[in-house]
CSV table of C-alpha atoms in Angstrom, one decimal:
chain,number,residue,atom,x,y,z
A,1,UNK,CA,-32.1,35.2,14.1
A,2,UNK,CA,-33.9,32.8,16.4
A,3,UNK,CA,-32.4,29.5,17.1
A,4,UNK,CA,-34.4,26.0,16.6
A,5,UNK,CA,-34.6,22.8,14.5
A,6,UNK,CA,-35.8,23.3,11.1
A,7,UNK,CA,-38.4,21.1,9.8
A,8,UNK,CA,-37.9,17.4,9.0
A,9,UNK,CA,-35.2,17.1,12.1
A,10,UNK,CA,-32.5,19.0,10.2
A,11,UNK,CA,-30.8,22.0,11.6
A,12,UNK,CA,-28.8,24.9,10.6
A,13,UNK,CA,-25.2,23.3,11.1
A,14,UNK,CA,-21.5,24.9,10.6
A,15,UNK,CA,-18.8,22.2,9.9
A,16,UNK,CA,-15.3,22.2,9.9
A,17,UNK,CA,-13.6,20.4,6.8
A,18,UNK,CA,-11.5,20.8,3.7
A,19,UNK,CA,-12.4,22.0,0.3
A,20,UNK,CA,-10.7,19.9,-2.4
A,21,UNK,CA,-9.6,23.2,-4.9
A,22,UNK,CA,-7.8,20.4,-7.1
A,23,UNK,CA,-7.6,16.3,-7.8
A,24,UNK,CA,-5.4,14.4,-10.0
A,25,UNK,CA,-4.0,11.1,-10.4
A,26,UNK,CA,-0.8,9.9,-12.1
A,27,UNK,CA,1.3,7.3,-12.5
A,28,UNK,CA,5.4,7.3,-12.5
A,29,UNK,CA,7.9,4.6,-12.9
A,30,UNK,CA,11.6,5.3,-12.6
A,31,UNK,CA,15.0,3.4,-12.3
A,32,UNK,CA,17.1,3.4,-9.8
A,33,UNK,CA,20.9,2.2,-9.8
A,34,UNK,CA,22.3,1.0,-6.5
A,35,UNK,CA,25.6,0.0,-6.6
A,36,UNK,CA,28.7,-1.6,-4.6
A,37,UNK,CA,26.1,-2.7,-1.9
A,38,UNK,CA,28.3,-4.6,1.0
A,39,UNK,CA,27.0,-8.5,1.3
A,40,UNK,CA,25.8,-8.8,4.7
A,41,UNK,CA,26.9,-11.5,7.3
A,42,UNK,CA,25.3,-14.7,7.4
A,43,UNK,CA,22.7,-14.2,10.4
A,44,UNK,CA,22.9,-18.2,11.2
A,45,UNK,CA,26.4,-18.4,11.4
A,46,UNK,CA,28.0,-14.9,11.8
A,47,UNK,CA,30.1,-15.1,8.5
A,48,UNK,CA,30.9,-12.6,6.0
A,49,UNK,CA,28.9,-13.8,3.1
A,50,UNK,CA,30.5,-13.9,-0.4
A,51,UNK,CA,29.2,-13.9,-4.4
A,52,UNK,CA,29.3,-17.4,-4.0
A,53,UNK,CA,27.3,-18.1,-1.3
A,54,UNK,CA,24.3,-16.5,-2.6
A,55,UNK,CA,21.7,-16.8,-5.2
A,56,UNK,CA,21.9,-13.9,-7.8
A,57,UNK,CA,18.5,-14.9,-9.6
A,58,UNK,CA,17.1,-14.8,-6.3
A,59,UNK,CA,17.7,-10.7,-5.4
A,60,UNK,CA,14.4,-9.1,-4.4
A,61,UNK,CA,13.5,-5.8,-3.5
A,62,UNK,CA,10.8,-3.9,-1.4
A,63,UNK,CA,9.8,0.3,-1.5
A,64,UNK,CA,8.3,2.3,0.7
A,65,UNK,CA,8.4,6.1,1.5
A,66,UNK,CA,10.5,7.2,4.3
A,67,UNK,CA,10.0,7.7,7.3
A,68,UNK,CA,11.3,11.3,7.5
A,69,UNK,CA,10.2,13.8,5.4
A,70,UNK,CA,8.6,11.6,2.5
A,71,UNK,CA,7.2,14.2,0.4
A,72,UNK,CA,8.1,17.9,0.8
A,73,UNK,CA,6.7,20.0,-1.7
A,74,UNK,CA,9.6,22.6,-2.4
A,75,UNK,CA,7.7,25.4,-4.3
A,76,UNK,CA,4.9,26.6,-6.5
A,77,UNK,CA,5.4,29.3,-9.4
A,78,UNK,CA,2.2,31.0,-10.6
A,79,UNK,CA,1.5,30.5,-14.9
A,80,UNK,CA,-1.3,31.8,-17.2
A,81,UNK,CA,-3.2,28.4,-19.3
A,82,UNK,CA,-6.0,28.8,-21.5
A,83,UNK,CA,-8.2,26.0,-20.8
A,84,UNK,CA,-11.4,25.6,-22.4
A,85,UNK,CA,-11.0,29.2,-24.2
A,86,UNK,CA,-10.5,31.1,-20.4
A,87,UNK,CA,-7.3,32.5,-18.9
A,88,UNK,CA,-6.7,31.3,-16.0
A,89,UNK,CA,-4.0,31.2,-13.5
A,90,UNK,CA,-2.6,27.7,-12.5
A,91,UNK,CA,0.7,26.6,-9.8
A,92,UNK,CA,3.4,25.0,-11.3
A,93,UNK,CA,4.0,22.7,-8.2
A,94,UNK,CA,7.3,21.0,-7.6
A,95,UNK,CA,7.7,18.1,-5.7
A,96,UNK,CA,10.3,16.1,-4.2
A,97,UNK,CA,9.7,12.2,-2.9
A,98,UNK,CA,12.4,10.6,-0.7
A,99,UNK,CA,11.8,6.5,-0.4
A,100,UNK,CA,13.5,3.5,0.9
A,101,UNK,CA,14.7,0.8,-1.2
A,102,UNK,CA,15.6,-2.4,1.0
A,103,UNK,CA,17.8,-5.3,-1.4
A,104,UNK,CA,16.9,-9.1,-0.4
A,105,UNK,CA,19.0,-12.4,-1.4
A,106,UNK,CA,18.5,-15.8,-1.1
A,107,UNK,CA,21.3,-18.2,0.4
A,108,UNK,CA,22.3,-20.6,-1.8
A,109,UNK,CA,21.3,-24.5,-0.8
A,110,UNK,CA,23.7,-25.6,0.9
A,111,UNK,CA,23.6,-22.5,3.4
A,112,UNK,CA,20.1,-23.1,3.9
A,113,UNK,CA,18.3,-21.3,1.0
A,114,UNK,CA,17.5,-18.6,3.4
A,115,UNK,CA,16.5,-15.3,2.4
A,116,UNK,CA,18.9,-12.0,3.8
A,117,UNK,CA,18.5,-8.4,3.9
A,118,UNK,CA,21.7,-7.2,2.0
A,119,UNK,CA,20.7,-3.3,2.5
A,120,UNK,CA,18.4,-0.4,2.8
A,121,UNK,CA,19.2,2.2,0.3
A,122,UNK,CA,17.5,6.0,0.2
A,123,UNK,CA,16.6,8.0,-2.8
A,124,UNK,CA,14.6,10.8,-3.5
A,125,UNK,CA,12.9,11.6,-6.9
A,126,UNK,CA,11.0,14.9,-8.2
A,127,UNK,CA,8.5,16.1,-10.2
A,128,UNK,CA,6.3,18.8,-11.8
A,129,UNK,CA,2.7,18.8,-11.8
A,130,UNK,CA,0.1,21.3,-12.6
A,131,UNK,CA,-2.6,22.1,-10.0
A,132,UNK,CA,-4.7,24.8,-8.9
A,133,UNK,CA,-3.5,25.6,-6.0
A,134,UNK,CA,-2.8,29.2,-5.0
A,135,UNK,CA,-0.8,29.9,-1.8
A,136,UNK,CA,-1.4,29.1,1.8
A,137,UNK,CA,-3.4,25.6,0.4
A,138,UNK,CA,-2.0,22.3,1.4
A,139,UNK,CA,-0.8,19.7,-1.3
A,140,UNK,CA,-1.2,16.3,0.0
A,141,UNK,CA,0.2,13.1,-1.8
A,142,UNK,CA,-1.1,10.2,-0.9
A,143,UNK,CA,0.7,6.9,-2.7
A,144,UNK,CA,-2.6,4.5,-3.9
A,145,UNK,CA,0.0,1.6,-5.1
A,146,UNK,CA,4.0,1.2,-4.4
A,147,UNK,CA,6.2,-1.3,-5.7
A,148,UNK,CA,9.8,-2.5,-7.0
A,149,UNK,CA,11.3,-5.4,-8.9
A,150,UNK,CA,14.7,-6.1,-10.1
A,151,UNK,CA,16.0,-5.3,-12.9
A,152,UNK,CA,19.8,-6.6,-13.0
A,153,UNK,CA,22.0,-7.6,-10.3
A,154,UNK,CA,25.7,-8.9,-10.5
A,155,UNK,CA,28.1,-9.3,-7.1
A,156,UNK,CA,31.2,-7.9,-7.6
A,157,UNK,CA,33.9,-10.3,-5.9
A,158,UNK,CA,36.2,-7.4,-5.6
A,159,UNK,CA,39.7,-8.4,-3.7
A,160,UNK,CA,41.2,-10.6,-1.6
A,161,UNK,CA,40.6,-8.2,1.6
A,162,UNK,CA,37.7,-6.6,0.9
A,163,UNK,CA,34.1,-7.1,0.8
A,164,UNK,CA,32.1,-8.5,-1.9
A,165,UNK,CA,29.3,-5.9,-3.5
A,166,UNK,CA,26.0,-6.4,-5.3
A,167,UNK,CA,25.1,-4.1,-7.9
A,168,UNK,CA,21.6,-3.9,-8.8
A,169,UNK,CA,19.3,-2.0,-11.0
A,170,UNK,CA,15.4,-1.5,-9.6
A,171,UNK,CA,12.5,-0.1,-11.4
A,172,UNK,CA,10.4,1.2,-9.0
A,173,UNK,CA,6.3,1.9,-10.2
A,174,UNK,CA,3.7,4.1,-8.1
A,175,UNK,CA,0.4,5.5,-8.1
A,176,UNK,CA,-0.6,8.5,-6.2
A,177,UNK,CA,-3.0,10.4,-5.8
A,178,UNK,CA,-2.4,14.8,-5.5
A,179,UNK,CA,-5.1,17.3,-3.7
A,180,UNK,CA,-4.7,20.5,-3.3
A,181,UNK,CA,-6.8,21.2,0.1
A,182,UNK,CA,-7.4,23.8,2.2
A,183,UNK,CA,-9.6,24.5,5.8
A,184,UNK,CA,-12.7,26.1,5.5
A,185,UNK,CA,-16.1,26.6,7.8
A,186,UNK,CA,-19.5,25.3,5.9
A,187,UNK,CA,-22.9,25.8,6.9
A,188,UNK,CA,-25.5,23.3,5.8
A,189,UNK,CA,-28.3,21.7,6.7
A,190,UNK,CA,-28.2,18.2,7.8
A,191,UNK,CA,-30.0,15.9,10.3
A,192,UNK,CA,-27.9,14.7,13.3
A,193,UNK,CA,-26.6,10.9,13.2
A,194,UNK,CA,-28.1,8.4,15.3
A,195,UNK,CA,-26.7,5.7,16.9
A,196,UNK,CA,-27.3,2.2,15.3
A,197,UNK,CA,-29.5,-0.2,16.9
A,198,UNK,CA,-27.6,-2.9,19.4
A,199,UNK,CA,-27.2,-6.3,17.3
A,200,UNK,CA,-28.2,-9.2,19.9
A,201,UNK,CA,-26.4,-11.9,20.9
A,202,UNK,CA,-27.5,-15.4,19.2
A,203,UNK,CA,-29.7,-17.8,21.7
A,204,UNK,CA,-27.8,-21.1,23.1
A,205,UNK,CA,-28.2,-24.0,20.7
A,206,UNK,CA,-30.5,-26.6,21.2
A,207,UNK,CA,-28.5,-29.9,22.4
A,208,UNK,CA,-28.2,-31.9,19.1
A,209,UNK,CA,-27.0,-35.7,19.0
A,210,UNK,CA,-25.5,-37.7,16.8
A,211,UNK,CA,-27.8,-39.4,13.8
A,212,UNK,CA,-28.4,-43.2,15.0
A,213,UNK,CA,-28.8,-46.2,13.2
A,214,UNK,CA,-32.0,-47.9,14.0
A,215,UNK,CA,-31.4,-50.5,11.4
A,216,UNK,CA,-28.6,-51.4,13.2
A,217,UNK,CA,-29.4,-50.8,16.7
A,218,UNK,CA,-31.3,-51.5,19.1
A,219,UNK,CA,-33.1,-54.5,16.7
A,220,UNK,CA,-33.5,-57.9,17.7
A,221,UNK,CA,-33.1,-59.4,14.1
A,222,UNK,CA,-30.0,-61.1,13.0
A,223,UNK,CA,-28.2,-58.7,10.5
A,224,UNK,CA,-26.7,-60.3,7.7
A,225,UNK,CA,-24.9,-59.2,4.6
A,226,UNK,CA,-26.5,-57.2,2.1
A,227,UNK,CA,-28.7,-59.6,-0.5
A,228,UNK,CA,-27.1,-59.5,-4.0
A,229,UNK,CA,-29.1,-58.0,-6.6
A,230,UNK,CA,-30.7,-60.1,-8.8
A,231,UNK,CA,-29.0,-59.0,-11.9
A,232,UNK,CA,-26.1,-59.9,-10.6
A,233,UNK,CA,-27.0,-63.6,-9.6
A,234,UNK,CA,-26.0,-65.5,-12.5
């Protein structure tokens, strides 16, 4: 076959992408209990911190997926579903999702009211979905929203000698979006991209001035106060 640009300025073009062979969206929420967390030193003045010194109404929390390994997708089982009245053969994909939890306090007043990171705390959570997605495709989870709050806290005073604990309770809440993808070579025709045109740089401003008063100035009458309206003469 003979080479050349097609008519219109499109051309016979082979692209390297990924074909989407399935798309869902869920949402999870989940608790998580995280207990006998060590209070952390008070970073002004170097001292172990105790129940007392902080703010238990004030605990916070914060989630995000870690940095190793975040979502490794541990296997996918083949299964028969009727959808629509047809057979057909589905993955049974199971996932696991590893994230870190990081616990925040506020000092009480008198300490300065500051708030402290108490800990960082790693958990991993799984889950079955349902996806076409035969072997060698690629299952990518991408989190669209990601958050925490606190459900209960108490600090534990413990003894003497040791250190005090916070026990806390988190409910964790995310959105995510799951693809099965995989690699493939298209051939379509398209027109090549051009290049926008270059935006220009604005002119210089004209030199403005400030407005003047030439009621004021320069005049060679006398200026006296303003005349009172006749309705209010009496």
């Amino acid at each position: 076959m003979k080479s050349g640009n097609l008519s219109g300025g499109q051309e016979l073009l082979c692209i390297n992408t990924e074909k989407v062979y399935d798309w869902i969206v869920n949402e999870a929420n989940f608790d998580l209990a995280i207990d006998d967390l060590p209070l952390p030193v008070n970073p002004i003045t170097g001292v172990q911190l105790e129940c007392d010194d902080i703010d238990i109404d004030s605990v916070t929390c914060t989630v995000e997926p870690a940095a190793v390994d975040p979502v490794v997708i541990l296997d996918r089982v083949d299964q028969e579903f009727v959808v629509d009245g047809a057979e057909v053969t589905l993955q049974i994909v199971n996932i696991r999702k590893t994230f870190d939890v990081t616990i925040f306090v506020d000092l009480v007043p008198e300490l300065g009211g500051v708030t402290v990171e108490v800990g960082t705390v790693e958990f991993s959570r799984c889950e079955q979905v349902i996806l076409c997605a035969p072997e060698d495709t690629d299952i990518d989870v991408d989190f669209t929203d990601l958050s925490c709050f606190v459900c209960t806290a108490a600090c534990d005073a413990g003894t003497t000698t040791g250190i005090d604990v916070l026990d806390v309770t988190v409910d964790v809440r995310l959105c995510q979006s799951i693809q099965s993808t995989f690699d493939v070579t298209l051939e379509i025709v398209a027109e090549f991209c051009q290049p926008r045109d270059i935006l220009p740089f604005p002119p210089c401003p004209a030199p403005t001035i400030p407005p003047q008063c030439p009621v004021v100035f320069p005049s060679s009458v006398d200026v006296g106060p303003a005349k009172r309206s006749s309705t209010n003469e009496a």
